Amino acid sequence: MYSRRKLFIKGMLFLFPALIIIIIFRFTPILYALRISFYNWGIAGSKGFVGFNNYLSVLQDSEFWIALSNTFWYVITVVPGVVILSLFIAVLLNQNLKVKGLFRTAYFLPVVTSIIAISIVWKWIYHPRIGVANYFLQIIGLDPLLWLDEPRGVFEMIFQRKLPLFFKGPSLALFSLSIMTIWKSLGYNIIIFLAGLQNIPNHYYESASIDGASAWQAFKHLTLPLLSPTTFYVIMMTTIISFQVFAPVWMMTGPPPGGPLGTTNVVVYYLFDKAFNFLKYGYATAVAFILFIIVLALTILQKRFGEKNVHYE
Amino acid sequence: MSIMNKLRRHSNILVYIVLGIGAVSMIFPFFWMMSTSLKTPYEAVQFPPTMLPSQIDLSNYSEAWSKVNFGRYFLNTIFMALSTLAGVLITSILAAYAFARLDFLGREILFVGMLAVMMIPMPVYIVPGYLILMKFGWIDTYYALIVPWTANVFSIFLLRQHFKTIPKDLYDAAVIDGYSDLGFLFKVVVPLSKPALATISIFSIIGSWNSFLWPLVVTNSDSIRPVQVGLAYFIQEQSTNYTLLMAASTFVVLPLIVLFFIAQKQIIASYARSGLKD
């Protein structure tokens, strides 16, 4: 038997390699960032303590609010799109289909491919003049769209009139990014839903069938409630990840990124721009913490709301 | 007859059609990427476009490959991926063992502290991470690309869960046989944990291959760029040469697509496992 002291030393020795990396590159940066965010911090280091001024100026910058509302629209379009489509496809795949493996491969392929390559492929598909997306529209007799170059809100385009503020909806440019993101993240969430579906015992469906339930009733009263922990997980993860969107904006929009007319500027691009184009490090870290607080608040809110509606067995 | 059976009998064909349309939409961007990459620049910009190249033109690949230093980017990425993987495996195996088997004081607090780190979104790290690396003099070095990623809380967590399932009897027997903790860990526990280790490795390799924002921030010079950053700059330079861009995109995604086809079952199972952590 070891003494407590010896055991502690041994534990620390085993943890040491991981701990040192995590302390230096995970804990320290967070504390450091917290500090920087209270300073007027530029390329040459600190130019003095400014208290909450960075946070206040972020909150007073109209560009930040535009970026935040764009990010909200992005999340609001991506999350339901991903949840509904991946659940739908997972339910269809969860039958003993002959070519299930083939379908699964097709849906999963975008998950392992890099967002950079994918972004440029989709930019090419969305090309306003010679893109294949417009070619497909032409085939079914619709007018071509500007896609990533279109600053008008999608609701404005649907109702063909100018609309104020929030009623515009996301610009078509931003919505085009949402479509690509949904396409890219479906596969992962289908796999998660399939795992959840396979945990539902088959005899539940058998008894429902004996009771004369229709397929839709079984889905509504059995599948959905029993799957709710998985659905909850998918909603949470997709929300958290979507709030941090950066690469598609940087790769596909503009120049400068965030265009047309700032309608695809999102919070992380705004942060990146302030940090590395304007070299306002203090200001940029304040943006990062505001983003973190928003995501945290939403997560807690979803958890509160979600737990009422999640049925754990 | 279950409802699923009933559903299947009535709408089998419909299900295949819906899934088929979905699958085609999933594959189409890849098809379009490759089709464009094989066209002549002239054919690629025709409208209406041709679905398949009228003649196969492979010159886009050689031109894209030699225009910038893609060979170097690939080597950088492979070096980065393998070094990171080695680091992740060592740190995760040791730490997971400590968390799963060694009952020392402060273990729970440290574990919860590590899990809390997972809550912090990546964007928070960008600026302070950059400034810390600057203090180390590591900006634009391989250290900056590799060292910060050689420990991974998620991997430690996943491996700890697996180590906990290994029966304590094995440990007691090993102690009687004169094994030390390290001996037991590497001769008994590790060989029993191949699926979990494969999962960690898969995530590590895919993560390295596709990592973008961090390498973009911490590298400046061309010779050190990993492949995603190299591709991003290539895209900016060649903004409208879509045949070249599609060729470059194709060879950048190809290694992972090949890996995916080789280890598909394992990869999909790994992703499925990642969702069941709570």
XYZ file of C-alpha atoms in Angstrom:
591
model
C 0.000 0.000 0.000
C 1.109 3.506 -0.734
C 1.047 6.372 1.674
C -1.256 9.247 0.739
C 1.723 11.450 0.074
C 3.369 8.973 -2.243
C 0.089 8.412 -4.048
C -0.371 12.156 -4.527
C 3.105 12.509 -5.999
C 2.493 9.593 -8.304
C -0.841 11.000 -9.436
C 0.781 14.329 -10.175
C 3.581 12.665 -12.140
C 1.051 10.895 -14.340
C -0.914 14.104 -14.794
C 2.101 16.312 -15.278
C 2.450 16.266 -19.102
C -1.241 16.957 -19.688
C -1.512 19.394 -16.815
C 1.403 21.572 -17.879
C 0.010 21.976 -21.401
C -3.494 22.667 -20.167
C -2.318 25.183 -17.589
C -0.114 27.073 -20.040
C -2.342 26.939 -23.102
C -5.857 26.715 -21.654
C -6.036 28.221 -18.157
C -3.451 30.977 -18.515
C -4.884 32.385 -21.770
C -8.329 32.681 -20.202
C -7.014 34.607 -17.204
C -4.734 36.617 -19.447
C -7.628 37.444 -21.751
C -9.741 38.521 -18.807
C -6.982 40.905 -17.772
C -6.354 42.256 -21.267
C -10.029 42.964 -21.711
C -9.818 45.591 -18.941
C -6.869 47.369 -20.525
C -6.272 49.517 -23.530
C -4.036 46.825 -24.985
C -2.398 47.187 -28.384
C 0.531 45.782 -30.288
C 3.010 47.360 -27.840
C 1.231 45.986 -24.766
C -0.783 47.836 -22.179
C -1.512 51.538 -22.499
C -3.370 51.680 -19.207
C -6.248 50.229 -17.234
C -9.622 51.229 -18.601
C -12.028 49.247 -16.414
C -15.153 48.226 -18.293
C -14.559 50.708 -21.095
C -13.737 48.075 -23.700
C -16.955 46.242 -22.901
C -18.927 49.489 -22.988
C -17.476 50.581 -26.315
C -18.202 47.174 -27.816
C -21.799 47.479 -26.664
C -21.992 51.005 -28.115
C -20.605 50.023 -31.503
C -23.416 49.627 -34.016
C -21.187 47.338 -36.116
C -21.057 44.909 -33.187
C -24.843 44.830 -32.954
C -25.099 44.199 -36.683
C -22.585 41.354 -36.340
C -24.524 39.978 -33.374
C -27.869 40.100 -35.139
C -26.314 38.475 -38.229
C -24.936 35.750 -35.975
C -28.383 35.277 -34.424
C -29.941 34.913 -37.862
C -27.277 32.428 -38.816
C -27.937 30.360 -35.666
C -31.710 30.659 -36.040
C -31.567 29.313 -39.595
C -28.882 26.663 -39.066
C -30.137 25.025 -35.861
C -33.706 24.144 -36.925
C -32.458 23.220 -40.388
C -29.910 20.805 -38.977
C -32.212 19.338 -36.313
C -35.250 18.769 -38.527
C -33.385 17.463 -41.566
C -30.987 15.197 -39.693
C -33.793 13.754 -37.548
C -35.891 13.190 -40.653
C -33.072 11.434 -42.511
C -32.051 9.427 -39.436
C -35.604 8.118 -39.009
C -35.684 7.089 -42.668
C -32.253 5.473 -42.399
C -33.216 3.638 -39.216
C -35.082 1.020 -41.195
C -33.542 -2.085 -42.599
C -32.755 -0.535 -45.943
C -30.578 -2.513 -48.324
C -28.159 0.250 -49.154
C -28.135 1.924 -45.761
C -24.322 1.923 -45.610
C -24.086 3.686 -48.950
C -26.496 6.410 -47.862
C -24.673 6.839 -44.584
C -21.370 7.283 -46.421
C -22.884 9.928 -48.696
C -24.388 11.922 -45.834
C -21.263 11.685 -43.710
C -18.683 12.635 -46.337
C -18.908 16.441 -45.812
C -18.211 16.017 -42.082
C -14.595 14.912 -42.569
C -13.738 17.402 -45.301
C -12.148 20.743 -44.555
C -14.276 23.872 -44.333
C -11.748 25.788 -46.444
C -11.999 23.507 -49.465
C -15.756 23.175 -48.984
C -16.177 26.954 -48.788
C -14.497 27.611 -52.109
C -16.461 24.799 -53.781
C -19.716 26.331 -52.576
C -18.584 29.796 -53.599
C -18.107 28.396 -57.075
C -21.532 26.738 -56.972
C -23.045 30.072 -55.865
C -21.264 32.079 -58.580
C -23.715 34.891 -59.488
C -23.183 34.659 -63.256
C -21.977 31.196 -64.182
C -22.658 29.197 -61.012
C -24.340 25.825 -61.247
C -26.904 26.856 -58.604
C -28.289 29.452 -61.004
C -28.218 26.874 -63.765
C -30.500 24.642 -61.684
C -32.805 27.599 -61.017
C -32.921 28.239 -64.751
C -33.842 24.592 -65.433
C -36.868 24.803 -63.144
C -37.789 28.158 -64.670
C -36.727 30.548 -61.910
C -34.747 33.767 -62.150
C -31.052 33.640 -61.260
C -30.004 34.881 -57.813
C -26.966 36.810 -56.645
C -26.469 34.384 -53.732
C -23.376 35.522 -51.797
C -23.532 38.976 -53.400
C -27.144 39.612 -52.392
C -27.524 42.011 -49.438
C -31.346 42.005 -49.487
C -33.107 40.087 -46.714
C -34.741 36.819 -47.703
C -38.146 37.996 -46.459
C -37.792 41.145 -48.548
C -37.108 38.952 -51.552
C -40.009 36.615 -50.866
C -42.531 39.408 -50.309
C -40.870 41.661 -52.896
C -41.002 44.794 -50.786
C -38.751 46.735 -48.460
C -39.071 45.674 -44.835
C -37.747 47.320 -41.681
C -34.947 45.940 -39.482
C -35.602 42.496 -38.108
C -38.417 41.730 -40.552
C -35.957 41.656 -43.452
C -34.639 38.327 -42.281
C -31.052 37.283 -42.962
C -29.581 38.534 -46.223
C -29.565 35.941 -48.979
C -25.761 36.040 -48.689
C -25.935 34.983 -45.043
C -28.662 32.452 -45.772
C -26.407 30.934 -48.453
C -23.796 30.362 -45.739
C -26.477 28.729 -43.563
C -27.418 26.342 -46.363
C -23.806 25.267 -46.742
C -23.399 24.810 -42.994
C -26.550 22.687 -42.791
C -25.229 20.569 -45.654
C -21.883 20.137 -43.900
C -23.187 19.289 -40.442
C -26.075 16.967 -41.351
C -23.948 13.811 -41.399
C -22.633 14.162 -37.865
C -26.074 14.792 -36.415
C -27.640 11.974 -38.406
C -25.113 9.627 -36.790
C -25.962 10.994 -33.333
C -29.706 10.617 -33.984
C -29.217 7.089 -35.364
C -27.385 6.116 -32.175
C -30.270 7.570 -30.164
C -32.893 5.809 -32.266
C -31.167 2.475 -31.871
C -31.468 2.842 -28.102
C -35.260 2.845 -28.302
C -36.424 -0.721 -27.669
C -38.383 -2.176 -30.555
C -41.091 -3.634 -28.333
C -42.384 -0.105 -27.661
C -43.307 0.146 -31.317
C -44.793 -3.322 -31.298
C -47.148 -2.512 -28.456
C -48.053 0.801 -30.064
C -48.849 -1.087 -33.235
C -51.096 -3.501 -31.360
C -52.894 -0.499 -29.897
C -53.536 0.641 -33.452
C -51.250 3.662 -33.541
C -50.348 5.100 -36.918
C -46.726 5.594 -37.937
C -47.062 9.339 -37.383
C -48.629 8.819 -33.932
C -45.811 6.444 -33.023
C -43.273 9.008 -34.135
C -44.974 11.795 -32.207
C -45.743 9.927 -28.992
C -42.865 7.441 -28.857
C -39.880 8.440 -30.971
C -39.854 12.158 -30.218
C -40.180 11.911 -26.414
C -37.761 8.985 -26.125
C -35.291 10.718 -28.383
C -35.507 14.049 -26.568
C -32.143 13.782 -24.743
C -30.438 13.294 -28.119
C -32.409 16.118 -29.716
C -31.474 18.321 -26.804
C -27.795 17.458 -27.245
C -27.946 18.199 -30.980
C -29.665 21.564 -30.416
C -27.141 22.593 -27.753
C -24.056 21.560 -29.704
C -25.251 23.054 -32.983
C -26.117 26.327 -31.240
C -22.736 26.581 -29.520
C -20.791 25.760 -32.679
C -22.888 28.022 -34.918
C -22.265 31.027 -32.685
C -18.555 30.629 -33.426
C -18.818 30.634 -37.219
C -15.806 32.239 -38.852
C -14.145 30.361 -41.724
C -17.038 30.467 -44.239
C -17.394 34.217 -43.740
C -13.679 34.765 -44.151
C -13.459 32.512 -47.204
C -16.669 33.141 -49.083
C -17.804 36.722 -48.554
C -16.502 40.099 -49.609
C -13.927 41.394 -50.197
C -13.778 42.634 -47.511
C -15.177 39.643 -45.605
C -18.538 40.307 -43.993
C -19.996 41.813 -47.168
C -22.163 42.574 -49.050
C -22.972 45.709 -47.006
C -21.880 43.997 -43.785
C -24.778 41.540 -43.941
C -22.546 38.512 -43.325
C -20.350 40.080 -40.665
C -20.521 37.768 -37.643
C -19.195 38.173 -34.106
C -16.046 36.060 -34.511
C -15.120 37.799 -37.757
C -15.712 41.151 -36.023
C -13.384 39.972 -33.233
C -10.741 38.783 -35.691
C -10.943 42.053 -37.611
C -10.535 44.181 -34.457
C -7.640 42.026 -33.216
C -5.557 41.495 -36.322
C -6.487 44.342 -38.653
C -6.940 47.071 -36.035
C -4.580 45.505 -33.434
C -7.041 46.355 -30.640
C -6.348 43.304 -28.484
C -8.102 44.552 -25.348
C -11.183 45.432 -27.304
C -11.162 42.108 -29.184
C -10.918 40.022 -26.018
C -13.833 41.982 -24.577
C -15.786 40.891 -27.669
C -14.721 37.293 -27.006
C -16.011 37.404 -23.430
C -19.280 39.006 -24.459
C -19.692 36.172 -26.953
C -18.862 33.645 -24.259
C -21.420 35.145 -21.871
C -24.112 35.108 -24.547
C -23.412 31.481 -25.428
C -23.286 30.512 -21.745
C -26.560 32.309 -21.024
C -28.238 30.613 -23.981
C -26.900 27.236 -22.890
C -28.286 27.712 -19.377
C -31.569 28.954 -20.796
C -31.833 25.984 -23.146
C -30.990 23.653 -20.298
C -33.694 25.191 -18.105
C -36.241 25.111 -20.855
C -34.979 21.816 -22.233
C -35.055 19.861 -19.014
C -38.778 20.484 -18.686
C -39.271 18.946 -22.094
C -36.674 16.206 -22.038
C -37.943 12.814 -20.993
C -35.197 10.727 -19.518
C -36.179 7.111 -19.111
C -46.241 -6.445 -37.526
C -44.533 -3.386 -36.138
C -45.306 0.115 -37.256
C -41.918 0.422 -38.820
C -42.698 -2.633 -40.946
C -46.025 -1.209 -41.970
C -44.407 2.080 -42.808
C -41.761 0.293 -44.806
C -44.201 -1.734 -46.856
C -46.303 1.254 -47.819
C -43.633 3.752 -48.580
C -40.474 1.827 -49.258
C -39.970 3.305 -52.699
C -40.749 6.804 -51.472
C -38.138 6.426 -48.725
C -35.533 5.392 -51.280
C -36.417 8.316 -53.518
C -36.229 10.863 -50.678
C -32.962 9.461 -49.332
C -31.595 9.206 -52.867
C -32.324 12.866 -53.633
C -30.718 13.780 -50.315
C -27.645 11.655 -50.999
C -27.212 13.156 -54.469
C -27.367 16.653 -52.954
C -24.725 15.644 -50.435
C -22.400 14.260 -53.088
C -23.035 16.902 -55.736
C -20.579 19.567 -54.455
C -17.793 16.958 -54.490
C -18.779 15.870 -57.968
C -18.858 19.478 -59.118
C -15.466 20.171 -57.565
C -13.868 17.262 -59.424
C -15.723 17.873 -62.657
C -14.594 21.520 -62.733
C -11.047 20.551 -61.804
C -10.810 18.412 -64.948
C -12.185 21.022 -67.365
C -10.214 23.475 -69.429
C -10.427 27.049 -68.067
C -12.474 27.903 -71.134
C -15.011 25.128 -70.666
C -15.315 25.803 -66.913
C -16.729 29.305 -67.427
C -19.361 28.377 -70.015
C -22.986 28.969 -69.159
C -25.009 26.830 -69.182
C -22.278 24.619 -67.732
C -21.463 21.117 -68.937
C -21.973 18.496 -66.244
C -18.913 16.471 -67.276
C -15.739 17.766 -68.891
C -15.843 17.210 -72.652
C -12.178 16.245 -72.461
C -10.187 15.359 -69.376
C -7.611 18.042 -68.632
C -5.242 17.012 -65.851
C -3.009 20.053 -66.244
C -4.958 21.992 -63.589
C -3.600 19.600 -60.972
C 0.051 19.979 -61.915
C -0.353 23.725 -62.333
C -2.057 24.202 -58.951
C 0.447 21.919 -57.233
C 3.474 23.796 -58.576
C 2.092 27.354 -58.414
C 2.569 27.476 -54.655
C 4.435 25.134 -52.346
C 1.725 22.528 -51.786
C 4.307 19.780 -51.316
C 5.745 21.725 -48.434
C 2.273 22.409 -46.970
C 1.512 18.692 -47.070
C 4.775 17.800 -45.323
C 4.147 20.498 -42.702
C 0.664 19.161 -42.069
C 1.806 15.548 -41.845
C 4.559 16.517 -39.436
C 2.129 18.616 -37.400
C -0.515 15.888 -37.364
C 1.864 13.104 -36.311
C 3.642 15.140 -33.628
C 0.338 16.335 -32.211
C -1.003 12.789 -32.260
C 2.052 11.454 -30.413
C 1.664 14.172 -27.797
C -2.062 13.632 -27.398
C -1.631 9.900 -26.963
C 1.076 10.237 -24.305
C -0.621 12.975 -22.282
C -4.081 11.382 -22.529
C -2.991 7.870 -21.605
C -1.080 9.042 -18.539
C -3.689 11.549 -17.388
C -6.630 9.226 -18.017
C -4.909 6.537 -15.973
C -4.371 8.949 -13.097
C -8.026 10.008 -13.202
C -9.344 6.471 -13.543
C -7.078 4.467 -11.246
C -4.978 6.572 -8.878
C -7.040 7.738 -5.935
C -5.005 10.760 -4.899
C -6.030 13.905 -3.086
C -7.403 16.654 -5.334
C -8.202 14.323 -8.201
C -11.870 15.291 -8.473
C -11.182 19.028 -8.332
C -8.564 18.757 -11.068
C -10.892 16.678 -13.201
C -13.791 19.111 -12.889
C -11.418 21.997 -13.573
C -10.291 20.347 -16.787
C -13.864 19.705 -17.898
C -14.695 23.368 -17.259
C -12.033 24.285 -19.807
C -14.079 22.517 -22.479
C -16.831 25.107 -21.970
C -14.667 28.012 -23.179
C -15.218 28.667 -26.879
C -12.218 28.737 -29.198
C -12.506 32.468 -30.092
C -11.623 33.415 -26.493
C -8.186 31.842 -27.006
C -7.238 33.576 -30.227
C -5.793 36.811 -28.884
C -4.259 35.655 -25.553
C -2.931 32.485 -27.196
C -1.248 34.609 -29.815
C 0.236 36.968 -27.198
C 1.531 34.086 -25.049
C 3.195 32.460 -28.046
C 4.719 35.831 -28.891
C 6.239 35.961 -25.388
C 7.709 32.498 -25.942
C 9.110 33.625 -29.291
C 7.121 30.822 -30.884
C 5.150 32.763 -33.490
C 5.811 31.282 -36.907
C 7.392 28.083 -35.573
C 6.271 24.460 -35.534
C 6.040 24.707 -31.743
C 3.144 27.121 -32.110
C 1.323 24.696 -34.383
C 1.937 21.601 -32.280
C 2.617 22.130 -28.568
C -0.655 23.852 -27.544
C -2.635 20.925 -29.007
C -0.651 18.073 -27.440
C -3.092 17.807 -24.554
C -6.779 17.488 -25.123
C -9.404 17.410 -22.391
C -11.908 15.578 -24.531
C -9.420 12.767 -25.239
C -8.529 12.473 -21.564
C -12.207 12.298 -20.679
C -13.005 9.688 -23.320
C -10.064 7.508 -22.339
C -10.791 7.810 -18.627
C -14.313 6.514 -19.222
C -12.821 3.539 -21.007
C -10.094 2.841 -18.443
C -12.753 2.776 -15.742
C -14.395 -0.223 -17.379
C -11.239 -2.330 -16.990
C -11.786 -4.582 -13.954
C -9.862 -3.855 -10.783
C -9.038 -7.583 -10.483
C -6.679 -7.238 -13.427
C -4.843 -4.513 -11.578
C -4.569 -6.573 -8.392
C -3.296 -9.555 -10.369
C -0.730 -7.372 -12.128
C 0.489 -5.975 -8.800
C 0.990 -9.531 -7.525
C 2.928 -10.310 -10.713
C 5.217 -7.427 -9.855
C 4.028 -4.882 -12.418
C 4.482 -1.219 -11.648
C 1.689 1.217 -12.527
C 3.482 2.180 -15.720
C 4.050 -1.467 -16.634
C 0.404 -2.315 -15.979
C -0.745 0.728 -17.937
C 1.283 0.049 -21.076
C 1.279 -3.784 -21.055
C -2.313 -4.409 -19.982
C -4.529 -1.295 -20.097
C -3.343 0.181 -23.388
C -3.675 -3.057 -25.402
C -7.194 -3.439 -24.011
C -8.139 0.104 -25.075
C -7.452 -0.017 -28.786
C -10.938 1.168 -29.886
C -10.850 4.175 -27.558
C -7.300 5.006 -28.628
C -8.344 4.704 -32.267
C -11.165 7.166 -31.626
C -8.778 9.667 -30.066
C -6.308 9.238 -32.914
C -8.996 9.721 -35.546
C -10.180 12.968 -33.975
C -6.617 14.160 -33.537
C -5.638 13.475 -37.144
C -8.825 14.931 -38.637
C -8.499 17.929 -36.308
C -4.885 18.571 -37.358
C -5.567 18.114 -41.041
C -8.506 20.511 -41.007
C -7.239 23.024 -38.446
C -7.390 26.534 -39.802
C -8.036 29.486 -37.510
C -5.172 28.790 -35.103
C -2.508 28.144 -37.793
C -3.775 31.207 -39.662
C -3.133 33.376 -36.613
C 0.202 31.919 -35.440
C 2.048 31.501 -38.746
C 3.327 34.137 -41.152
C 5.835 32.528 -43.462
C 5.001 30.321 -46.374
C 7.452 27.568 -45.464
C 5.653 26.689 -42.236
C 2.043 26.839 -43.344
C -0.116 23.779 -42.985
C -2.255 22.787 -45.910
C -5.524 24.559 -44.991
C -3.818 27.914 -44.537
C -1.828 27.334 -47.715
C -5.054 26.579 -49.551
C -6.729 29.675 -48.100
C -3.925 31.940 -49.353
C -3.882 30.144 -52.703
C -7.610 30.855 -52.987
C -7.030 34.541 -52.286
C -4.293 34.742 -54.922
C -6.134 32.826 -57.619
C -9.526 34.308 -56.802
C -11.212 33.571 -60.116
C -9.209 30.672 -61.580
C -11.831 28.168 -60.589
C -10.274 25.221 -62.419
C -7.073 25.662 -60.364
C -9.015 26.247 -57.146
C -11.085 23.115 -57.624
C -7.986 21.053 -58.416
C -6.256 22.336 -55.274
C -9.381 21.717 -53.167
C -9.566 18.194 -54.542
C -6.071 17.216 -53.510
C -6.481 18.909 -50.134
C -9.639 16.950 -49.250
C -8.518 13.712 -50.905
C -6.278 12.314 -48.105
C -9.105 12.508 -45.568
C -11.655 11.120 -47.994
C -9.331 8.174 -48.641
C -8.845 7.748 -44.887
C -12.605 7.904 -44.462
C -13.195 5.154 -47.006
C -10.505 2.957 -45.426
C -11.678 3.354 -41.829
C -15.300 4.322 -42.358
C -16.822 2.053 -39.706
C -14.325 3.128 -37.085
C -14.683 6.831 -37.949
C -18.478 6.841 -37.870
C -18.471 4.848 -34.618
C -16.042 7.389 -33.155
C -18.272 10.318 -34.008
C -21.298 8.455 -32.661
C -19.433 7.863 -29.400
C -18.499 11.538 -29.123
C -22.159 12.430 -28.747
C -22.840 10.104 -25.836
C -20.539 11.750 -23.384
C -23.264 12.738 -20.976
